[in-house]
Amino acid sequence: MMRETIYNQAEGDSRDFCLEYDDNNQISLLSHKTDPHKMNWVLEERKWGTVRSGLELSVHVTREFQTGCLKETYVFSNDTEFDIYTTKTAVGIETPFPDYYTDAAICMTHCCNTHIWCGENDSYVMALRMGGESPHLGLMLTEGSLKGYSVERMAKTKGREEELSNHRGCIILHPEPFVLHPGECYTLSWELFWFHTREEFYQHLNSREDFAVIQADRFVLFGNEPLKVCTRTGKVVKEEIVKDADKIGEYTYEVSHSGRKTHAVFYRISSLTDIAEKRCRYIAQRQQCMDKHSHLYGAYLVYDTETKSQYYSHKNDQNGGRERVGMGVLMAHYLQNYPDKELEASFDRFLEYVFRELYDEKTGEVFNDAPRCRDYIRLYNYPWVARLFLETYLLKKDNRYLDDYMQCVLYFYEAGGAVFYAIGMPMEESVKVFQDAGRREDAEKLLELYKKHGRFILDCGRNYPAHEVDYEQSIVAPAAIYMGELYRLTREEAYREAFVKQLEVLELFQGDQPDYHCNQVAIRHWDGYWFGKRRCLGDTFPHYWSSLSGYAYHLAIGEAGLERFADRAEATLRGVLSMFHEDGSASCAMVYPMEVNGRDAHFWDPWANDQDWGLYYNLKLREKYA
């Protein structure tokens, strides 16, 4: 077991740091001296710098202030007579950033989005306050090497399992495995610093002559696209087109410099259209229920890529409706551009299933599961079924589906949709489709409903109402999208101003790390538990709803003054495509940390479940805004 841990309190010129210690000289409070909100950057009930180890290591921890930074040094020593080998997560240091969700007003000023890069010698953490108000807190490794990180999730609170979704957990950084002979030691050191913008954060990293930062325009590449990499080490910039990086799949780009090393990770797919064709065929051949004796006949179901079998449970996130409607939406959109008799026959069976089991044509009600089950009333389901009808109309040009779209949307708003941040309501497109179909009265009616919805979002501003998760990226993203689309429909300046304000918050979820899993991917950390076979909480990088951020950024293209958001659009959409594989299979979540609650992680969940929305938006937006 680990031997005595010795801490010292940082002394000297603290500049803007305010620190408090517990009885063991561990940090219980870390804040900026002039912060009007007095945000504590240490998660409640945790202590910053707590060292974990099941080995016979002794550790000495020192802290000191240097040029406005707080420097922390952890020296691990072997005081035994035997060699000590560390492995994987055997040693960890708690850095409990307050990355959790609660009331939005608290999130804006007292919580942060924590972007972690464990890139060996050149590792860092960029923690951005959720409301965007600076100062923000950065961590820069100055000695040693970080292999990865784990999270320890919070326990259930208030007796509600749903509370698990609100707490990202305590972040634990792991040194690269090392070997110590008797009497030897290993040193890990980093500095904490305040910054005001992302640009200032990277300027701080670049101020050190032996710290390398790797950047690229694309971390997910198509076909034969060249891999262009830019590495900045201090003031030295090296740009390179990487050779022998053209194989489909993952590619690791390694950098060695000044006796140090780091890396970046890229992913290449054959082409978007190729992946879409294979995915649609996979859905039709493997994920459609063909049991004519079942209520589920025609449904697109969860598919277990391990057992090569379909799966269904009446449990919400594994049933025959809800997010899985996205498979049908993808199919309807794909068929508009790539007619195929086999796929269309599959889609028609699915559509019959929807009308039979998930939707009431007479009232517009959308059910949670087959057979017309309303044991759970969920407003999220309505825009997805409505979008299915809109795409079906565009495929079949039958006005019946516009009638169904109208009926479904009317029911949604009568049920309280105007005060709900639904995902996926096609505001702009539906108005234009109805106009083009000569149904101008219906188009005007839809626009009035959308404007009423928009006024609620305008009034809320950044005081986001809680939904199934108290606060998250897929609450902010729809707010941004609807403001952007209403501006395009009305050209009212109030919507444009609100669009910008929502984009500024949405951008804070976005990571810049040089790894396709999390580069231009939004922070999400609960989806693998609810939708995956492994039922594992923890950062899901990537997750397909990150494509909603890409949708929002696309709306900024061509808008003067919004170039920084528009520049993120393409990379953000690509960021979700590694969820789709060359054989047509898919994964609903990639659980990224090394461990979650002591359980091995960093895996693709074997279930193909709800991820097809990400592929749909990639196809849709490239055509819509091409």
XYZ file of C-alpha atoms in Angstrom:
626
model
C 0.000 0.000 0.000
C 0.996 3.616 -0.410
C 3.120 5.004 2.400
C 3.030 8.381 4.087
C 1.873 11.323 1.999
C 3.445 14.669 2.879
C 1.913 17.908 1.653
C 3.057 21.460 2.034
C 0.955 24.567 1.646
C 1.946 26.866 -1.200
C 3.672 29.981 0.049
C 4.827 33.212 -1.563
C 3.206 35.432 -4.159
C -0.185 33.835 -4.821
C -1.169 36.499 -7.358
C -4.798 35.696 -8.210
C -5.069 32.370 -6.370
C -7.096 31.891 -3.209
C -6.470 28.545 -1.498
C -7.839 26.811 1.559
C -6.569 23.563 3.033
C -8.048 20.832 5.198
C -6.371 19.328 8.256
C -4.168 17.175 6.016
C -2.938 20.177 4.022
C -4.940 19.114 0.986
C -6.702 21.758 -1.098
C -10.397 22.073 -0.313
C -10.909 25.438 -2.013
C -9.262 26.882 -5.101
C -10.652 30.122 -6.472
C -9.741 33.368 -8.170
C -9.305 36.233 -5.739
C -11.417 38.685 -7.705
C -14.120 36.302 -8.921
C -17.442 37.967 -7.992
C -19.106 34.523 -7.940
C -16.424 33.041 -5.644
C -16.479 29.818 -7.649
C -14.648 26.919 -6.021
C -12.795 24.965 -8.690
C -12.664 21.937 -6.364
C -15.661 19.618 -6.416
C -17.541 19.564 -3.129
C -16.612 16.736 -0.753
C -13.369 16.079 -2.670
C -9.815 17.229 -2.038
C -7.611 18.450 -4.846
C -4.449 16.382 -5.280
C -5.505 13.285 -3.365
C -3.120 10.532 -4.458
C -4.365 6.998 -5.101
C -2.131 3.962 -5.228
C -2.342 0.341 -4.208
C 1.445 0.023 -4.348
C 4.189 0.418 -1.751
C 5.066 3.901 -2.906
C 5.732 6.905 -0.759
C 4.759 10.272 -2.187
C 5.866 13.781 -1.385
C 3.684 16.636 -2.642
C 4.847 20.243 -2.815
C 3.151 23.401 -4.010
C 4.606 26.785 -4.814
C 3.715 29.913 -6.750
C 5.784 30.732 -9.825
C 5.139 33.700 -12.139
C 1.452 33.804 -11.361
C 0.967 30.028 -11.591
C 0.430 27.440 -8.889
C 3.005 24.676 -9.382
C 2.262 21.238 -7.933
C 4.869 18.488 -7.791
C 4.244 14.834 -6.902
C 7.362 12.762 -6.193
C 6.772 8.993 -5.985
C 9.577 7.063 -4.254
C 10.445 3.409 -3.842
C 11.656 3.015 -0.270
C 11.432 -0.784 -0.374
C 14.064 -3.411 -1.169
C 12.205 -4.519 -4.293
C 11.461 -3.146 -7.745
C 8.049 -1.536 -8.190
C 6.217 -1.718 -11.508
C 3.128 0.422 -12.003
C 0.475 -0.550 -14.537
C -2.320 1.340 -16.248
C -4.367 3.007 -13.471
C -2.343 1.788 -10.470
C -1.422 5.396 -9.628
C -3.832 8.299 -9.889
C -4.152 11.898 -8.746
C -7.567 13.400 -8.134
C -8.261 16.684 -9.929
C -11.888 17.173 -8.939
C -13.005 19.933 -11.285
C -16.645 20.907 -10.576
C -18.014 19.471 -13.825
C -21.612 18.672 -12.934
C -25.147 19.779 -13.814
C -27.680 21.402 -11.560
C -29.840 24.512 -11.830
C -28.668 26.390 -14.939
C -28.044 29.627 -13.040
C -25.573 27.781 -10.802
C -23.989 25.968 -13.754
C -23.283 29.248 -15.527
C -21.166 30.647 -12.684
C -20.035 27.738 -10.484
C -19.443 24.749 -12.792
C -17.060 24.050 -15.653
C -16.713 22.027 -18.851
C -13.434 20.143 -18.423
C -11.475 19.310 -21.586
C -8.727 16.794 -20.823
C -5.775 15.807 -22.974
C -3.482 13.105 -21.628
C -0.860 13.349 -24.345
C 2.129 11.865 -22.525
C 4.727 14.587 -21.786
C 2.601 17.317 -23.371
C -0.658 16.973 -21.462
C -3.128 19.612 -20.361
C -6.594 20.362 -19.028
C -8.693 23.310 -20.220
C -11.560 23.949 -17.785
C -14.090 26.488 -19.061
C -16.732 27.999 -16.831
C -20.079 26.838 -18.217
C -21.409 30.350 -18.674
C -18.267 31.485 -20.462
C -17.363 34.221 -17.971
C -13.639 34.291 -17.310
C -11.348 33.599 -15.643
C -11.096 29.937 -16.571
C -8.624 27.433 -15.116
C -5.884 25.632 -17.031
C -3.516 22.800 -16.123
C -0.259 22.278 -18.014
C 2.045 19.317 -17.399
C 5.663 20.418 -16.951
C 7.392 17.166 -15.899
C 6.487 13.506 -16.255
C 3.924 11.910 -18.534
C 0.172 11.292 -18.381
C -1.224 8.118 -19.937
C -4.925 8.811 -19.468
C -7.660 9.567 -16.981
C -10.465 7.832 -15.137
C -13.611 9.088 -13.493
C -15.279 8.155 -10.270
C -18.943 8.871 -10.675
C -21.092 10.280 -7.915
C -23.444 7.931 -6.106
C -27.192 8.116 -6.586
C -28.784 11.037 -4.798
C -32.338 11.692 -3.682
C -33.132 8.064 -4.452
C -33.365 8.852 -8.189
C -31.294 6.858 -10.659
C -31.657 9.741 -13.119
C -29.389 11.866 -10.904
C -26.505 9.757 -12.177
C -26.661 11.689 -15.453
C -25.946 15.036 -13.808
C -22.507 14.365 -12.331
C -19.517 13.754 -14.570
C -17.630 12.584 -11.500
C -14.203 13.106 -9.997
C -11.473 13.200 -12.653
C -8.385 11.131 -11.829
C -5.201 11.665 -13.871
C -2.888 8.681 -14.352
C 0.879 8.900 -14.891
C 2.325 6.764 -17.644
C 3.363 3.381 -16.117
C 6.870 3.530 -14.659
C 9.407 1.223 -13.002
C 11.293 2.199 -9.835
C 14.287 0.329 -8.477
C 14.917 0.602 -4.728
C 15.773 4.189 -3.855
C 14.537 5.652 -7.145
C 11.752 8.184 -7.610
C 9.401 9.419 -10.330
C 8.311 13.058 -10.561
C 5.093 14.417 -11.975
C 4.630 18.180 -12.010
C 2.125 20.624 -13.459
C 1.142 24.229 -13.187
C -2.315 25.705 -12.751
C -3.031 29.048 -14.365
C -5.909 31.396 -15.094
C -6.876 32.429 -18.618
C -9.623 34.419 -20.327
C -10.007 32.856 -23.805
C -9.127 29.649 -25.623
C -6.531 31.614 -27.575
C -4.913 32.746 -24.333
C -4.905 29.166 -23.059
C -2.948 27.958 -26.071
C -0.669 30.974 -25.923
C 0.258 29.853 -22.421
C 1.050 26.337 -23.682
C 3.093 27.790 -26.538
C 5.049 30.007 -24.158
C 7.035 26.980 -23.085
C 9.772 26.112 -25.560
C 9.625 22.331 -25.014
C 5.828 21.854 -25.006
C 4.274 20.594 -28.242
C 0.710 21.328 -29.325
C -0.626 19.335 -32.295
C -3.414 20.749 -34.451
C -5.142 19.756 -37.680
C -8.133 20.935 -39.678
C -9.628 17.433 -39.703
C -9.313 14.540 -37.297
C -11.853 12.427 -39.208
C -10.895 12.104 -42.861
C -12.695 10.821 -45.960
C -11.185 8.525 -48.583
C -7.889 9.835 -49.881
C -7.970 13.214 -48.165
C -4.427 14.205 -47.130
C -3.593 14.223 -43.442
C -2.254 17.703 -42.708
C -0.727 18.226 -39.265
C 0.641 21.363 -37.620
C 2.868 20.964 -34.560
C 3.851 24.035 -32.569
C 6.672 23.668 -30.059
C 7.248 27.006 -28.423
C 7.840 29.393 -31.313
C 8.745 26.622 -33.752
C 5.964 25.591 -36.134
C 6.165 22.440 -38.236
C 3.557 21.730 -40.908
C 3.488 18.313 -42.519
C 1.420 16.210 -44.906
C 1.746 12.776 -43.350
C 2.623 9.918 -45.659
C 1.486 6.317 -45.191
C -1.609 7.454 -43.283
C -4.176 6.488 -45.905
C -5.531 3.251 -44.430
C -9.131 3.074 -43.273
C -9.443 3.214 -39.491
C -7.393 4.726 -36.682
C -3.978 6.302 -37.160
C -1.654 7.580 -34.421
C 0.727 10.395 -35.291
C 3.699 10.490 -32.926
C 5.954 13.437 -32.111
C 9.326 13.252 -30.350
C 11.085 16.443 -29.303
C 13.624 17.548 -26.702
C 13.581 14.120 -25.076
C 9.810 14.311 -24.796
C 6.971 12.685 -26.704
C 3.327 13.251 -27.503
C 0.856 12.145 -30.157
C -2.396 12.784 -31.995
C -5.052 10.279 -33.102
C -6.931 10.396 -36.424
C -9.641 8.303 -38.045
C -10.304 7.670 -41.732
C -13.518 6.377 -43.317
C -14.018 5.325 -46.938
C -16.641 7.979 -47.797
C -19.814 9.370 -46.299
C -22.063 7.966 -49.019
C -20.417 4.550 -48.797
C -20.898 4.423 -45.037
C -24.526 5.573 -45.393
C -25.325 2.897 -48.002
C -23.774 0.131 -45.914
C -25.454 1.376 -42.761
C -28.924 1.478 -44.350
C -28.474 -2.019 -45.747
C -27.288 -3.265 -42.346
C -30.388 -1.788 -40.692
C -32.699 -3.386 -43.258
C -31.051 -6.800 -43.122
C -30.218 -7.099 -39.429
C -32.115 -4.597 -37.323
C -35.670 -4.888 -38.622
C -38.054 -7.139 -36.745
C -39.537 -9.667 -39.222
C -41.675 -11.569 -36.717
C -45.205 -11.222 -38.093
C -46.657 -12.492 -34.824
C -45.163 -9.568 -32.890
C -46.366 -6.015 -32.329
C -42.813 -5.118 -33.301
C -43.108 -6.397 -36.863
C -41.408 -3.814 -39.054
C -39.670 -1.991 -36.196
C -35.989 -1.107 -36.306
C -34.512 -2.521 -33.114
C -31.292 -2.495 -31.098
C -28.691 -4.847 -32.552
C -26.011 -6.571 -30.476
C -22.841 -6.717 -32.572
C -21.330 -9.271 -30.161
C -24.087 -11.870 -30.271
C -25.163 -10.926 -33.810
C -28.766 -10.660 -32.719
C -31.569 -8.150 -32.278
C -32.521 -6.977 -28.824
C -35.674 -5.428 -27.428
C -36.754 -4.408 -23.951
C -39.753 -2.324 -22.968
C -37.230 -0.301 -20.961
C -37.344 3.212 -22.439
C -33.965 3.434 -24.128
C -34.060 -0.062 -25.581
C -37.645 -0.227 -26.840
C -39.312 -0.058 -30.243
C -39.706 3.717 -30.449
C -38.121 6.900 -29.145
C -34.590 7.625 -30.463
C -34.632 4.494 -32.661
C -37.021 6.317 -34.993
C -33.788 7.888 -36.248
C -33.064 4.712 -38.236
C -36.248 5.310 -40.199
C -35.440 8.992 -40.692
C -31.998 8.069 -42.040
C -33.536 5.517 -44.390
C -36.152 7.956 -45.718
C -33.541 10.595 -46.388
C -31.059 8.206 -47.975
C -33.688 6.851 -50.382
C -34.421 10.349 -51.701
C -30.994 10.423 -53.328
C -30.238 6.714 -53.749
C -33.355 4.730 -54.758
C -33.188 1.054 -53.851
C -36.091 -1.423 -53.992
C -34.842 -3.595 -51.136
C -34.304 -0.632 -48.821
C -37.608 0.976 -49.780
C -39.475 -2.249 -48.987
C -37.805 -2.270 -45.575
C -38.686 1.363 -45.010
C -42.329 0.771 -45.969
C -42.557 -1.998 -43.368
C -41.119 0.387 -40.805
C -43.569 3.110 -41.781
C -46.500 0.695 -41.435
C -45.192 -0.175 -37.977
C -45.060 3.491 -36.968
C -48.658 4.136 -38.022
C -49.841 0.903 -36.414
C -47.948 1.055 -33.113
C -46.331 4.457 -32.466
C -48.640 7.108 -33.890
C -52.361 7.929 -33.863
C -53.387 9.569 -37.150
C -56.670 10.819 -35.713
C -55.166 12.751 -32.778
C -51.474 13.234 -33.594
C -50.369 11.448 -30.420
C -46.965 9.749 -30.444
C -46.581 6.680 -28.249
C -43.505 5.697 -26.287
C -43.388 2.091 -27.474
C -45.418 -0.604 -29.168
C -48.234 -1.451 -28.852
C -49.389 2.188 -28.648
C -47.989 2.299 -25.139
C -48.430 5.513 -23.181
C -47.044 4.402 -19.821
C -44.397 7.103 -20.275
C -45.357 10.463 -21.780
C -42.379 12.014 -23.530
C -42.357 15.206 -25.582
C -38.944 14.415 -27.072
C -40.606 11.736 -29.241
C -42.786 14.151 -31.238
C -40.234 16.085 -33.316
C -38.559 12.807 -34.296
C -41.768 11.274 -35.632
C -42.693 14.620 -37.229
C -39.307 14.717 -38.974
C -39.925 11.158 -40.164
C -43.144 12.330 -41.823
C -41.421 15.303 -43.426
C -38.658 13.135 -44.873
C -41.261 10.597 -46.024
C -43.130 13.353 -47.862
C -39.901 14.427 -49.561
C -39.381 10.797 -50.568
C -42.898 9.888 -51.711
C -44.388 13.324 -52.519
C -47.681 12.240 -50.932
C -49.562 15.047 -49.138
C -50.784 12.549 -46.582
C -47.469 12.825 -44.809
C -47.727 16.601 -44.594
C -51.113 16.082 -42.932
C -49.457 13.759 -40.440
C -46.623 16.200 -39.864
C -49.145 18.927 -39.100
C -51.204 16.738 -36.800
C -48.151 15.565 -34.878
C -46.774 19.083 -34.403
C -50.152 20.450 -33.296
C -50.415 17.734 -30.650
C -46.865 18.488 -29.481
C -47.620 22.158 -28.905
C -51.003 21.465 -27.323
C -49.185 19.143 -24.897
C -46.748 21.870 -23.789
C -44.088 21.790 -26.482
C -43.717 25.567 -26.552
C -41.910 25.464 -23.188
C -39.839 22.380 -24.000
C -36.357 22.316 -25.551
C -37.126 19.475 -27.925
C -34.429 17.957 -30.123
C -34.908 17.949 -33.872
C -37.965 20.064 -34.705
C -37.351 21.037 -38.376
C -38.653 24.588 -38.079
C -37.110 26.236 -41.123
C -37.392 23.264 -43.434
C -40.999 22.449 -42.591
C -42.193 26.008 -43.261
C -40.459 26.030 -46.639
C -41.695 22.548 -47.573
C -45.287 23.524 -46.807
C -44.865 26.735 -48.783
C -43.442 24.850 -51.761
C -46.352 22.397 -51.552
C -48.794 25.297 -51.886
C -50.013 24.947 -48.303
C -49.246 28.508 -47.294
C -51.939 28.694 -44.618
C -50.443 25.681 -42.855
C -46.977 27.165 -43.295
C -48.098 30.352 -41.550
C -49.717 28.351 -38.764
C -46.511 26.412 -38.221
C -44.464 29.601 -38.181
C -46.703 31.114 -35.518
C -46.309 28.011 -33.354
C -42.536 28.112 -33.817
C -42.409 31.819 -32.966
C -44.328 31.178 -29.764
C -41.784 28.480 -28.952
C -39.005 30.892 -29.853
C -40.343 33.602 -27.557
C -40.082 31.223 -24.619
C -36.441 30.454 -25.473
C -35.779 34.168 -25.919
C -37.241 34.919 -22.500
C -35.249 32.147 -20.820
C -31.956 33.261 -22.338
C -29.308 31.241 -20.521
C -31.610 30.276 -17.682
C -32.224 26.858 -19.234
C -35.060 24.760 -17.813
C -34.128 21.285 -16.599
C -35.133 18.342 -18.770
C -34.211 14.644 -18.476
C -30.769 15.926 -17.491
C -30.632 19.144 -15.462
C -28.373 20.879 -17.981
C -26.519 19.570 -21.027
C -25.287 20.186 -24.552
C -28.511 18.903 -26.100
C -30.518 21.519 -24.229
C -28.316 24.374 -25.434
C -27.973 23.051 -29.015
C -31.721 23.057 -29.815
C -32.006 26.543 -28.328
C -29.251 27.715 -30.673
C -30.719 25.900 -33.680
C -34.218 27.270 -33.177
C -32.956 30.811 -32.714
C -30.852 30.451 -35.851
C -33.675 29.000 -37.923
C -36.217 31.559 -36.720
C -33.780 34.291 -37.686
C -33.487 32.784 -41.158
C -37.283 32.624 -41.405
C -38.077 36.094 -40.049
C -34.807 38.104 -40.201
C -35.758 39.539 -36.823
C -32.642 40.840 -35.069
C -33.766 39.553 -31.654
C -33.399 35.990 -32.918
C -29.942 36.672 -34.314
C -28.770 38.132 -31.013
C -30.173 35.150 -29.136
C -28.568 32.774 -31.662
C -25.134 34.259 -30.940
C -25.635 34.067 -27.178
C -26.621 30.412 -27.430
C -23.659 29.609 -29.684
C -21.286 31.160 -27.159
C -22.518 28.758 -24.473
C -22.695 25.786 -26.843
C -19.076 26.284 -27.892
C -17.931 25.784 -24.301
C -18.898 22.091 -24.470
C -16.599 21.657 -27.471
C -13.173 20.051 -27.119
C -10.027 20.841 -29.149
C -7.879 17.883 -28.082
C -5.815 16.206 -30.848
C -7.821 12.982 -30.802
C -10.752 12.201 -33.105
C -12.727 10.867 -30.123
C -12.995 14.314 -28.572
C -11.802 16.876 -31.118
C -14.786 19.107 -31.949
C -16.961 16.733 -29.937
C -19.252 17.957 -27.182
C -18.942 16.772 -23.592
C -21.515 14.095 -22.740
C -21.104 11.514 -19.998
C -24.223 9.415 -19.336
C -25.499 8.023 -22.656
C -23.549 4.768 -22.518
C -25.332 3.889 -19.286
C -28.860 4.418 -20.592
C -28.462 3.223 -24.186
C -25.559 0.769 -24.085
C -25.244 -2.938 -23.410
C -22.411 -2.411 -20.920
C -24.482 0.043 -18.846
C -21.376 2.106 -18.145
C -21.416 5.735 -17.089
C -18.555 7.960 -18.158
C -17.498 10.362 -20.900
C -19.016 9.281 -24.228
C -16.589 10.601 -26.847
C -17.972 10.745 -29.414
C -21.721 10.742 -28.982
C -24.016 11.297 -31.934
C -25.899 14.258 -30.425
C -22.680 16.204 -30.822
C -23.915 16.544 -34.416
C -26.542 18.977 -33.087
C -23.707 21.377 -32.358
C -22.569 20.929 -35.948
C -26.107 21.768 -37.071
C -26.048 24.979 -35.019
C -22.629 25.976 -36.351
C -23.806 25.349 -39.919
C -26.484 27.986 -39.418
C -23.670 30.489 -38.784
C -22.092 29.925 -42.204
C -22.298 33.104 -44.250
C -23.297 35.249 -41.274
C -20.948 38.206 -40.843
C -19.157 38.177 -37.496
C -19.918 34.521 -36.783
C -16.991 33.009 -38.661
C -15.491 31.346 -35.574
C -18.638 29.290 -35.106
C -18.997 28.517 -38.802
C -15.406 27.260 -38.844
C -16.354 24.534 -36.347
C -19.266 23.175 -38.387
C -17.529 20.692 -40.680
C -15.194 19.201 -38.067
C -18.048 18.895 -35.561
C -20.214 16.949 -37.979
C -17.318 14.675 -38.888
C -16.610 14.134 -35.202
C -19.448 11.611 -34.833
C -18.693 9.493 -37.890
C -16.309 7.073 -36.166
C -19.459 5.575 -34.599
C -20.246 3.990 -37.989
C -18.163 1.122 -39.271
C -17.188 -0.065 -42.728
C -19.343 -3.207 -42.504
C -22.470 -1.146 -41.788
C -22.513 -1.847 -38.059
C -22.429 0.953 -35.498
C -21.985 1.754 -31.811
C -24.245 3.909 -29.690
C -21.428 5.214 -27.463
C -17.676 5.217 -26.983
C -16.889 5.277 -23.253
C -13.595 7.139 -23.355
C -11.944 7.133 -19.862
C -9.507 4.386 -18.881
C -11.755 3.370 -15.989
C -15.132 4.345 -14.606
C -15.697 3.589 -10.925
C -12.785 1.143 -11.028
C -14.231 -0.688 -14.028
C -12.217 -1.002 -17.264
C -13.505 1.384 -19.894
C -12.236 2.982 -23.124
C -14.444 0.790 -25.326
C -17.061 1.009 -28.044
C -20.350 -0.290 -26.731
C -21.484 -3.345 -28.729
C -25.042 -2.122 -29.229
C -26.115 -0.393 -32.408
C -28.980 1.554 -30.886
C -29.787 5.234 -31.387
C -26.684 6.648 -33.081
C -28.073 7.037 -36.602
C -29.171 10.623 -36.011
C -25.490 11.551 -36.297
C -25.208 10.005 -39.756
C -28.517 11.544 -40.832
C -27.420 15.065 -39.917
C -24.133 14.580 -41.753
C -26.011 13.679 -44.943
C -28.743 16.263 -44.482
C -26.628 19.290 -43.734
C -24.150 18.705 -46.528
C -27.044 18.764 -48.990
C -29.071 21.505 -47.335
C -26.241 24.004 -46.936
C -23.956 22.863 -49.747
